[in-house]
Amino acid sequence: MNYKITDIVCILQAKCDIVHECTVSDLLTDSRSLTFPEKTLFFALVTKRNDAHRYIGDLYRKGVRNFVVSSLPEDRKQMADANFLLVKDTLSALQSLAAAHRKRFKIPVIGVAGSNGKTVVKEWLYQLLHEDYNMVRSPRSYNSQIGVPLSVWEIDENTELAVIEAGISKPGEMDKLEAIIKPTFGILTYLGDAHQEGFSSMQEKCIEKLSLFTHSESVIYDGDDPLIVDSAEKMCMGTREIAWSRKDKDRALYISKIVKGEDSTRIDYDYLRFSSSFTIPFVEDASIEDAIHCLAVMLYLGKTGEEIAARMCKLEPVAMRMEVKEGRNGCLIINDSYNSDINSLDIALDFQNRRSAARGMRRTLILSDILQSGMSPDELYRRVAEIVIHKKIDRFIGIGRELLSYKSLFPMEAEFYSTTGEFLSSGAAECFSNELILIKGSRNYHFEEISEALELKQHETILEVNLDAIIDNYNYYKQKLKPETKIICMVKAFGYGAGSYELAKTLQDRGCDYLAVAVADEGAELRKAGITMPIMVMNPEMNSFRTLFRYSLEPEVYSFKLLDALIYEAERQGIMRYPIHVKIDSGMHRLGFTLEDMPRLSERLKSQTTVMARSVFSHFAGSDEPRFDTFSRQQIALFKECAVAVQSATPQPVMRHILNTSGITRFTEEQMEAVRLGIGLYGISACGMDTDLRTVSTLKTTILQIKELDEDQTVGYSRRGVLTRRSRIAAIPIGYADGLNRHLGNRKGAVVVNGKRAPIVGNICMDVCMIDVTDIDCKEGDRVEIFGEQLPVTEVAEWLQTIPYEILTSVSSRVKRVYYRE
């Protein structure tokens, strides 16, 4: 949605001397997430830990010209062309703007509140309903006073249904969120003790959460929960209550039977005089309750029993923080070392019980002190002990001074330690065998160290991909361009080895204009995975036309043979005005129409209505090297002449693009309507001038074994690795089948171990290679970098006298990709 800055001034009742009228579409609260400076309105939020007014100067230098502030910057005279909207409170201003935006849309909006299950319910509703509606849902866990306004801002003219999550931690917060979300109807999920410290009682918290639905048509909740039922009665809301029940047959939605299997659950229900059932691929109690909430929503929206059953059985797990990993000595580790409260403890223990029952393993719980429960220590740890006893934990390990004080409450086999460090130094981590260990702790206790100590070390080779680095590199090139210039991001060749879908999703979320792939099948896979933005196919084949049409993929057209075949097939299928991208050969002499072809091409395009030129483009032969600048400028001139002919044959505007990554930097003035961003997106400067790019891909492995070998011993096949001194030789699990080029063997290349270079010794094998670690302090299990932050891929390319593209795209598909955000 675009808003005029003058309209926003009115909405916020801000003091502002409008320097220039403009429109904004992006709200920014985190300066690190900047994408479109010219369309951005930055809210300088002030918190206990930070004052975002300090980032205004940097954002101004990056192109932002609109700021909502609670105090004017001292250096504002140096930003004479910026609009400063002065308000009393920038957070309140953000919320007011989002509330005004919400009022523009008369669509169903589902509000989700509660202590546990909000995110799962939200994501499952999307899985269940996205085929029927163009949906918006809160991204990630945007459920706070800041996150909710940003979530609501995602609603636009195309939205048909929104699901917005709302979280609170103290009284008075929900009224603000209610004014922003204005839910048509809502769901109150399970109510627990999380954030209880901000409330005098559970009922006060329940009433606060229910206030989200004060003006809603209806609210869905568990009618067997006396706290919720009593709170709803006390509020006397005019809202229609849909209270489902496992006990009361008179409820509109009665859950008549729940049958748990080994890995699935059947739920039978009665609704308005008809009976039906469905199965979900989950057995945890929390998942069952979440599924019933989703059932109530689907029934409310008029879905049939058959539709519900068909979709419920396909529900997929929502990526939460619990991780199950293989441990040492036959153990399994459930790592939930992120939060700790009574509610989530109960859920995690239920999760553990299901897995231990299937495997016949002892159940062990490692638990830290629980912080900020809102309960007295006596009440808190008595309840913890009751839960642990009820869940039949075989072995309990408590870490923290409070748990140590209440150790008498735990009658099972138990150990107690004051700190995480005390537990790790005691040797207790070595004394586990055939146990299913749940690690559950508050962040302050750093239980990830315990998880690390108990895990079975996997000698795996992985490619780590930093998605934040992709965003930063995209923004780096974006700020070089005019606001209206479109960016076509190259994700061909499996995203230059980094994985095309994850990168495409990241770029789509950042507002990228186009993606480009090599062949139609690559584009089809992206469509199947949910990528909706325009996709160019750079090398379409004659047998791929049906795939192109089916998945709305836009082909490059470089010859009359291809153009005629495409027109013929499109006519057969009754397709009109299908977008194509016309390729010009301006001097690369690989593929493309020539200047001499222009009259005939222009006539051919005019003579039909089946396809239309969406863009016209060409490739540089040497834009990265100054010695070819004269030729590059000749290419630009020739391309422009050809583009005129293509435009003359096409009634609508045709995008022109010739700049690649190096062209964006070296020939910025020739950006025209679009540019193509390739290797620079992945952190590689194509011309050596872009020094601020961030490394995206890091190839890592581990040391499997270290051997002491005497002088004159040989290492590897054909005895090529001859040692000239007594050496320590490490074997690492990566070889030429993983993409490690054999020419790097015999000390031609090196890797990095603990910050130091280790030469590759002998011939590289298919799955393993050997490195010389004689002068490096290291041990088996230590990490090894093949390329990345410490060893740039450009340097590896130089060793092989090739280009970084080849190194990145050579990483085998059998190498696991791990994606992360900072």
CSV table of C-alpha atoms in Angstrom, one decimal, residues 419-774:
chain,number,residue,atom,x,y,z
A,419,THR,CA,25.3,-23.4,37.9
A,420,THR,CA,25.7,-24.9,34.4
A,421,GLY,CA,29.5,-24.6,34.7
A,422,GLU,CA,29.4,-26.7,38.0
A,423,PHE,CA,27.4,-29.4,36.2
A,424,LEU,CA,29.7,-29.5,33.2
A,425,SER,CA,32.9,-29.6,35.3
A,426,SER,CA,31.5,-32.4,37.6
A,427,GLY,CA,31.8,-35.1,34.9
A,428,ALA,CA,28.1,-35.9,35.1
A,429,ALA,CA,27.8,-35.3,31.4
A,430,GLU,CA,29.7,-38.5,30.8
A,431,CYS,CA,27.3,-40.6,32.8
A,432,PHE,CA,24.3,-41.0,30.5
A,433,SER,CA,23.3,-44.2,28.7
A,434,ASN,CA,20.2,-45.2,26.7
A,435,GLU,CA,18.3,-42.2,28.0
A,436,LEU,CA,15.9,-39.7,26.4
A,437,ILE,CA,17.1,-36.4,27.8
A,438,LEU,CA,15.0,-33.3,27.8
A,439,ILE,CA,17.1,-30.2,28.2
A,440,LYS,CA,14.9,-27.4,29.4
A,441,GLY,CA,16.3,-24.1,30.7
A,442,SER,CA,16.0,-20.4,30.7
A,443,ARG,CA,18.4,-18.6,28.4
A,444,ASN,CA,20.4,-17.2,31.2
A,445,TYR,CA,21.7,-20.7,32.0
A,446,HIS,CA,23.2,-21.3,28.6
A,447,PHE,CA,21.9,-24.9,28.4
A,448,GLU,CA,23.2,-25.0,24.7
A,449,GLU,CA,26.5,-25.8,26.3
A,450,ILE,CA,24.9,-28.9,27.9
A,451,SER,CA,23.4,-29.9,24.6
A,452,GLU,CA,26.7,-29.6,22.9
A,453,ALA,CA,28.4,-31.7,25.6
A,454,LEU,CA,25.8,-34.5,25.3
A,455,GLU,CA,25.4,-34.6,21.5
A,456,LEU,CA,27.0,-37.3,19.3
A,457,LYS,CA,29.4,-35.4,17.2
A,458,GLN,CA,28.4,-35.7,13.6
A,459,HIS,CA,31.3,-35.6,11.1
A,460,GLU,CA,29.3,-34.0,8.5
A,461,THR,CA,30.1,-31.5,5.7
A,462,ILE,CA,27.7,-28.6,5.5
A,463,LEU,CA,27.3,-25.4,3.5
A,464,GLU,CA,26.2,-22.6,5.8
A,465,VAL,CA,24.2,-19.9,4.0
A,466,ASN,CA,23.7,-16.6,5.7
A,467,LEU,CA,20.4,-15.2,4.6
A,468,ASP,CA,21.0,-11.8,6.3
A,469,ALA,CA,24.1,-11.5,4.2
A,470,ILE,CA,22.0,-12.0,1.0
A,471,ILE,CA,19.7,-9.2,2.2
A,472,ASP,CA,22.6,-6.9,2.9
A,473,ASN,CA,24.3,-7.5,-0.4
A,474,TYR,CA,20.9,-6.9,-2.2
A,475,ASN,CA,20.6,-3.6,-0.3
A,476,TYR,CA,24.2,-2.7,-1.2
A,477,TYR,CA,23.4,-2.7,-4.9
A,478,LYS,CA,19.9,-1.4,-4.5
A,479,GLN,CA,21.2,1.9,-3.0
A,480,LYS,CA,23.4,2.4,-6.1
A,481,LEU,CA,20.3,2.5,-8.3
A,482,LYS,CA,17.4,4.9,-8.9
A,483,PRO,CA,14.3,4.1,-6.9
A,484,GLU,CA,12.3,3.1,-10.0
A,485,THR,CA,15.0,0.8,-11.4
A,486,LYS,CA,14.0,-2.9,-11.1
A,487,ILE,CA,16.4,-5.6,-9.9
A,488,ILE,CA,16.4,-9.1,-11.5
A,489,CYS,CA,18.1,-11.5,-9.2
A,490,MET,CA,19.9,-14.5,-10.6
A,491,VAL,CA,19.1,-17.7,-8.7
A,492,LYS,CA,20.0,-20.1,-11.5
A,493,ALA,CA,22.3,-23.1,-10.9
A,494,PHE,CA,20.6,-23.9,-7.6
A,495,GLY,CA,21.2,-20.3,-6.4
A,496,TYR,CA,24.9,-20.4,-7.3
A,497,GLY,CA,25.1,-23.5,-5.1
A,498,ALA,CA,23.5,-21.9,-2.1
A,499,GLY,CA,20.0,-23.3,-2.7
A,500,SER,CA,17.5,-21.5,-4.9
A,501,TYR,CA,14.2,-21.8,-2.9
A,502,GLU,CA,15.5,-20.3,0.4
A,503,LEU,CA,17.2,-17.5,-1.4
A,504,ALA,CA,14.1,-16.9,-3.6
A,505,LYS,CA,11.9,-16.7,-0.5
A,506,THR,CA,14.2,-14.3,1.1
A,507,LEU,CA,14.4,-12.1,-1.9
A,508,GLN,CA,10.6,-12.2,-2.4
A,509,ASP,CA,10.1,-11.1,1.2
A,510,ARG,CA,12.5,-8.2,0.6
A,511,GLY,CA,10.5,-6.9,-2.5
A,512,CYS,CA,12.8,-8.1,-5.3
A,513,ASP,CA,11.2,-7.4,-8.7
A,514,TYR,CA,12.2,-10.5,-10.7
A,515,LEU,CA,14.1,-13.8,-10.3
A,516,ALA,CA,16.0,-15.5,-13.1
A,517,VAL,CA,16.6,-19.2,-13.5
A,518,ALA,CA,18.4,-21.2,-16.2
A,519,VAL,CA,15.8,-23.8,-17.2
A,520,ALA,CA,12.0,-24.2,-16.9
A,521,ASP,CA,12.2,-27.0,-14.4
A,522,GLU,CA,14.1,-24.7,-11.9
A,523,GLY,CA,11.3,-22.2,-12.1
A,524,ALA,CA,8.6,-24.9,-11.7
A,525,GLU,CA,10.2,-26.1,-8.5
A,526,LEU,CA,10.2,-22.6,-7.1
A,527,ARG,CA,6.5,-22.2,-8.0
A,528,LYS,CA,5.7,-25.5,-6.3
A,529,ALA,CA,7.5,-24.2,-3.2
A,530,GLY,CA,5.4,-21.1,-3.0
A,531,ILE,CA,7.4,-18.5,-4.9
A,532,THR,CA,4.9,-16.1,-6.6
A,533,MET,CA,7.1,-13.3,-8.0
A,534,PRO,CA,7.9,-13.0,-11.7
A,535,ILE,CA,10.5,-15.6,-12.9
A,536,MET,CA,12.6,-15.3,-16.1
A,537,VAL,CA,13.9,-18.5,-17.7
A,538,MET,CA,17.2,-17.8,-19.4
A,539,ASN,CA,17.6,-21.0,-21.4
A,540,PRO,CA,14.2,-22.3,-22.4
A,541,GLU,CA,14.1,-25.5,-24.4
A,542,MET,CA,11.6,-26.4,-27.1
A,543,ASN,CA,10.1,-29.2,-25.0
A,544,SER,CA,9.5,-26.9,-22.0
A,545,PHE,CA,6.7,-24.7,-23.3
A,546,ARG,CA,3.9,-26.5,-21.4
A,547,THR,CA,5.9,-26.1,-18.2
A,548,LEU,CA,6.4,-22.4,-18.9
A,549,PHE,CA,2.7,-21.8,-19.4
A,550,ARG,CA,1.6,-24.0,-16.5
A,551,TYR,CA,3.8,-22.2,-14.0
A,552,SER,CA,3.7,-18.7,-15.4
A,553,LEU,CA,7.4,-18.6,-16.3
A,554,GLU,CA,8.6,-16.0,-18.7
A,555,PRO,CA,11.1,-17.2,-21.3
A,556,GLU,CA,14.1,-15.6,-22.9
A,557,VAL,CA,13.7,-15.6,-26.7
A,558,TYR,CA,16.9,-15.4,-28.7
A,559,SER,CA,16.1,-16.8,-32.2
A,560,PHE,CA,13.3,-16.8,-34.8
A,561,LYS,CA,13.0,-20.6,-34.5
A,562,LEU,CA,12.4,-20.3,-30.7
A,563,LEU,CA,10.0,-17.4,-31.2
A,564,ASP,CA,7.9,-19.0,-33.9
A,565,ALA,CA,7.7,-22.3,-31.9
A,566,LEU,CA,6.6,-20.4,-28.8
A,567,ILE,CA,4.0,-18.5,-30.7
A,568,TYR,CA,2.7,-21.7,-32.3
A,569,GLU,CA,2.3,-23.5,-29.0
A,570,ALA,CA,0.8,-20.5,-27.2
A,571,GLU,CA,-1.8,-20.2,-30.0
A,572,ARG,CA,-2.6,-23.9,-29.7
A,573,GLN,CA,-3.4,-23.4,-26.0
A,574,GLY,CA,-5.4,-20.2,-26.5
A,575,ILE,CA,-2.9,-18.0,-24.7
A,576,MET,CA,-2.8,-14.3,-25.3
A,577,ARG,CA,-0.1,-11.6,-24.6
A,578,TYR,CA,2.3,-14.0,-22.9
A,579,PRO,CA,5.3,-12.1,-21.5
A,580,ILE,CA,8.7,-12.9,-23.1
A,581,HIS,CA,12.2,-11.4,-22.8
A,582,VAL,CA,14.0,-10.6,-26.1
A,583,LYS,CA,17.7,-11.2,-26.1
A,584,ILE,CA,20.0,-9.1,-28.2
A,585,ASP,CA,23.5,-10.1,-29.3
A,586,SER,CA,25.4,-6.9,-28.9
A,587,GLY,CA,28.9,-8.4,-29.0
A,588,MET,CA,29.0,-11.4,-26.7
A,589,HIS,CA,28.2,-13.6,-29.8
A,590,ARG,CA,26.7,-16.4,-27.8
A,591,LEU,CA,22.9,-16.2,-28.3
A,592,GLY,CA,20.5,-13.4,-29.4
A,593,PHE,CA,19.1,-11.4,-32.2
A,594,THR,CA,21.5,-9.1,-34.1
A,595,LEU,CA,21.0,-5.6,-35.4
A,596,GLU,CA,20.3,-7.0,-38.8
A,597,ASP,CA,17.4,-9.0,-37.4
A,598,MET,CA,15.6,-6.0,-36.1
A,599,PRO,CA,13.3,-5.2,-39.0
A,600,ARG,CA,12.2,-8.8,-39.3
A,601,LEU,CA,11.8,-9.2,-35.5
A,602,SER,CA,9.8,-6.0,-35.3
A,603,GLU,CA,7.4,-7.1,-38.0
A,604,ARG,CA,7.0,-10.6,-36.4
A,605,LEU,CA,6.1,-9.1,-33.0
A,606,LYS,CA,3.6,-6.7,-34.6
A,607,SER,CA,2.0,-9.5,-36.6
A,608,GLN,CA,0.7,-11.5,-33.6
A,609,THR,CA,-0.9,-11.0,-30.2
A,610,THR,CA,0.1,-14.3,-28.6
A,611,VAL,CA,3.3,-13.0,-27.0
A,612,MET,CA,4.4,-9.6,-25.9
A,613,ALA,CA,7.9,-8.3,-25.1
A,614,ARG,CA,8.2,-7.7,-21.4
A,615,SER,CA,11.8,-6.8,-21.6
A,616,VAL,CA,14.7,-6.5,-24.0
A,617,PHE,CA,18.2,-7.2,-22.8
A,618,SER,CA,21.8,-8.1,-23.7
A,619,HIS,CA,25.0,-9.5,-22.1
A,620,PHE,CA,28.3,-7.7,-21.6
A,621,ALA,CA,31.4,-9.5,-22.8
A,622,GLY,CA,33.8,-7.8,-20.4
A,623,SER,CA,32.2,-5.2,-18.1
A,624,ASP,CA,34.4,-6.3,-15.2
A,625,GLU,CA,37.6,-5.2,-16.9
A,626,PRO,CA,38.5,-1.6,-17.7
A,627,ARG,CA,40.5,-2.6,-20.7
A,628,PHE,CA,37.3,-3.6,-22.4
A,629,ASP,CA,35.4,-0.3,-21.6
A,630,THR,CA,35.4,1.0,-25.2
A,631,PHE,CA,33.9,-2.3,-26.4
A,632,SER,CA,31.4,-2.3,-23.5
A,633,ARG,CA,30.2,1.2,-24.5
A,634,GLN,CA,29.9,0.0,-28.1
A,635,GLN,CA,27.7,-2.8,-26.8
A,636,ILE,CA,25.5,-0.4,-24.9
A,637,ALA,CA,25.0,1.8,-28.0
A,638,LEU,CA,24.2,-1.1,-30.2
A,639,PHE,CA,21.8,-2.5,-27.6
A,640,LYS,CA,20.0,0.8,-27.3
A,641,GLU,CA,19.5,0.9,-31.0
A,642,CYS,CA,18.0,-2.6,-31.1
A,643,ALA,CA,15.8,-1.8,-28.1
A,644,VAL,CA,14.2,1.0,-30.0
A,645,ALA,CA,13.1,-1.5,-32.7
A,646,VAL,CA,11.6,-3.9,-30.1
A,647,GLN,CA,9.8,-1.1,-28.3
A,648,SER,CA,8.3,0.2,-31.6
A,649,ALA,CA,6.7,-3.3,-32.1
A,650,THR,CA,5.2,-3.4,-28.6
A,651,PRO,CA,2.4,-1.1,-27.4
A,652,GLN,CA,3.3,-1.3,-23.7
A,653,PRO,CA,6.6,-0.1,-22.1
A,654,VAL,CA,9.4,-2.6,-22.5
A,655,MET,CA,12.1,-2.9,-19.8
A,656,ARG,CA,15.7,-2.6,-21.0
A,657,HIS,CA,18.5,-4.2,-19.1
A,658,ILE,CA,22.2,-4.8,-20.0
A,659,LEU,CA,23.9,-4.1,-16.6
A,660,ASN,CA,25.1,-7.2,-14.8
A,661,THR,CA,26.8,-7.1,-11.3
A,662,SER,CA,30.0,-5.4,-12.4
A,663,GLY,CA,27.9,-3.2,-14.8
A,664,ILE,CA,25.9,-1.9,-11.9
A,665,THR,CA,29.1,-0.6,-10.2
A,666,ARG,CA,31.1,0.5,-13.3
A,667,PHE,CA,28.3,1.7,-15.6
A,668,THR,CA,25.7,2.9,-13.1
A,669,GLU,CA,24.5,5.7,-15.4
A,670,GLU,CA,23.3,3.1,-17.9
A,671,GLN,CA,20.9,1.3,-15.6
A,672,MET,CA,17.9,2.0,-17.8
A,673,GLU,CA,14.7,0.4,-16.5
A,674,ALA,CA,16.3,-2.8,-14.9
A,675,VAL,CA,19.5,-4.5,-14.0
A,676,ARG,CA,20.5,-8.1,-13.4
A,677,LEU,CA,22.2,-8.9,-10.1
A,678,GLY,CA,24.2,-12.1,-10.1
A,679,ILE,CA,27.5,-13.0,-8.3
A,680,GLY,CA,27.4,-9.8,-6.3
A,681,LEU,CA,24.3,-11.0,-4.5
A,682,TYR,CA,26.4,-13.9,-3.2
A,683,GLY,CA,29.1,-11.7,-1.8
A,684,ILE,CA,31.6,-11.8,-4.7
A,685,SER,CA,32.8,-8.5,-6.3
A,686,ALA,CA,32.8,-9.1,-10.0
A,687,CYS,CA,35.1,-6.2,-10.7
A,688,GLY,CA,37.1,-5.9,-7.4
A,689,MET,CA,35.5,-2.5,-6.5
A,690,ASP,CA,32.7,-3.7,-4.2
A,691,THR,CA,34.6,-4.2,-1.0
A,692,ASP,CA,31.6,-4.0,1.4
A,693,LEU,CA,29.9,-7.2,0.3
A,694,ARG,CA,29.3,-9.9,2.9
A,695,THR,CA,30.1,-13.6,2.7
A,696,VAL,CA,27.0,-15.6,2.0
A,697,SER,CA,28.2,-19.2,1.8
A,698,THR,CA,30.7,-21.0,4.0
A,699,LEU,CA,31.7,-24.6,3.3
A,700,LYS,CA,32.6,-26.4,6.5
A,701,THR,CA,33.5,-29.9,7.7
A,702,THR,CA,35.2,-31.6,10.7
A,703,ILE,CA,38.4,-33.4,11.5
A,704,LEU,CA,37.7,-37.2,11.6
A,705,GLN,CA,41.1,-38.5,12.7
A,706,ILE,CA,44.7,-37.2,13.3
A,707,LYS,CA,47.7,-39.4,12.8
A,708,GLU,CA,51.4,-38.8,13.7
A,709,LEU,CA,53.6,-39.8,10.7
A,710,ASP,CA,57.3,-39.9,10.2
A,711,GLU,CA,59.4,-38.2,7.6
A,712,ASP,CA,59.4,-39.9,4.2
A,713,GLN,CA,56.0,-41.5,4.8
A,714,THR,CA,53.4,-40.9,2.0
A,715,VAL,CA,49.8,-39.9,2.2
A,716,GLY,CA,46.9,-40.8,-0.1
A,717,TYR,CA,46.5,-42.6,-3.5
A,718,SER,CA,49.5,-43.1,-5.7
A,719,ARG,CA,51.7,-42.0,-2.8
A,720,ARG,CA,51.8,-38.5,-4.0
A,721,GLY,CA,51.8,-36.8,-0.6
A,722,VAL,CA,55.5,-37.3,0.5
A,723,LEU,CA,56.3,-35.9,3.9
A,724,THR,CA,59.6,-34.0,4.5
A,725,ARG,CA,59.3,-33.9,8.3
A,726,ARG,CA,57.5,-35.7,11.1
A,727,SER,CA,53.9,-34.5,10.7
A,728,ARG,CA,50.4,-34.5,12.1
A,729,ILE,CA,48.0,-35.4,9.3
A,730,ALA,CA,44.2,-35.0,9.7
A,731,ALA,CA,41.6,-36.7,7.6
A,732,ILE,CA,38.4,-34.6,6.8
A,733,PRO,CA,35.2,-36.0,5.3
A,734,ILE,CA,35.1,-34.0,2.0
A,735,GLY,CA,36.2,-35.1,-1.4
A,736,TYR,CA,35.8,-34.5,-5.1
A,737,ALA,CA,32.3,-36.0,-4.9
A,738,ASP,CA,31.4,-33.1,-2.6
A,739,GLY,CA,32.8,-30.6,-5.0
A,740,LEU,CA,36.3,-30.2,-3.7
A,741,ASN,CA,38.4,-29.9,-6.9
A,742,ARG,CA,41.1,-32.6,-7.2
A,743,HIS,CA,43.6,-30.0,-8.5
A,744,LEU,CA,43.7,-28.5,-5.0
A,745,GLY,CA,45.5,-31.6,-3.7
A,746,ASN,CA,49.3,-32.0,-3.2
A,747,ARG,CA,49.6,-28.7,-1.4
A,748,LYS,CA,48.1,-26.6,-4.2
A,749,GLY,CA,45.3,-25.6,-1.9
A,750,ALA,CA,44.6,-25.3,1.8
A,751,VAL,CA,41.8,-25.1,4.3
A,752,VAL,CA,41.4,-23.3,7.6
A,753,VAL,CA,41.6,-25.0,11.0
A,754,ASN,CA,41.2,-22.9,14.2
A,755,GLY,CA,42.2,-19.7,12.3
A,756,LYS,CA,45.3,-21.2,10.5
A,757,ARG,CA,45.9,-22.5,7.0
A,758,ALA,CA,46.4,-26.2,6.7
A,759,PRO,CA,47.7,-27.4,3.3
A,760,ILE,CA,45.9,-30.3,1.5
A,761,VAL,CA,48.3,-33.2,1.4
A,762,GLY,CA,48.3,-35.9,-1.3
A,763,ASN,CA,45.6,-36.6,-3.9
A,764,ILE,CA,42.0,-35.7,-2.9
A,765,CYS,CA,39.8,-38.8,-2.7
A,766,MET,CA,36.2,-39.2,-3.6
A,767,ASP,CA,34.9,-38.7,0.0
A,768,VAL,CA,37.9,-37.7,2.1
A,769,CYS,CA,41.0,-35.7,1.9
A,770,MET,CA,44.0,-35.2,4.2
A,771,ILE,CA,45.5,-31.9,5.5
A,772,ASP,CA,48.7,-31.1,7.3
A,773,VAL,CA,48.0,-29.8,10.8
A,774,THR,CA,51.6,-30.2,12.2
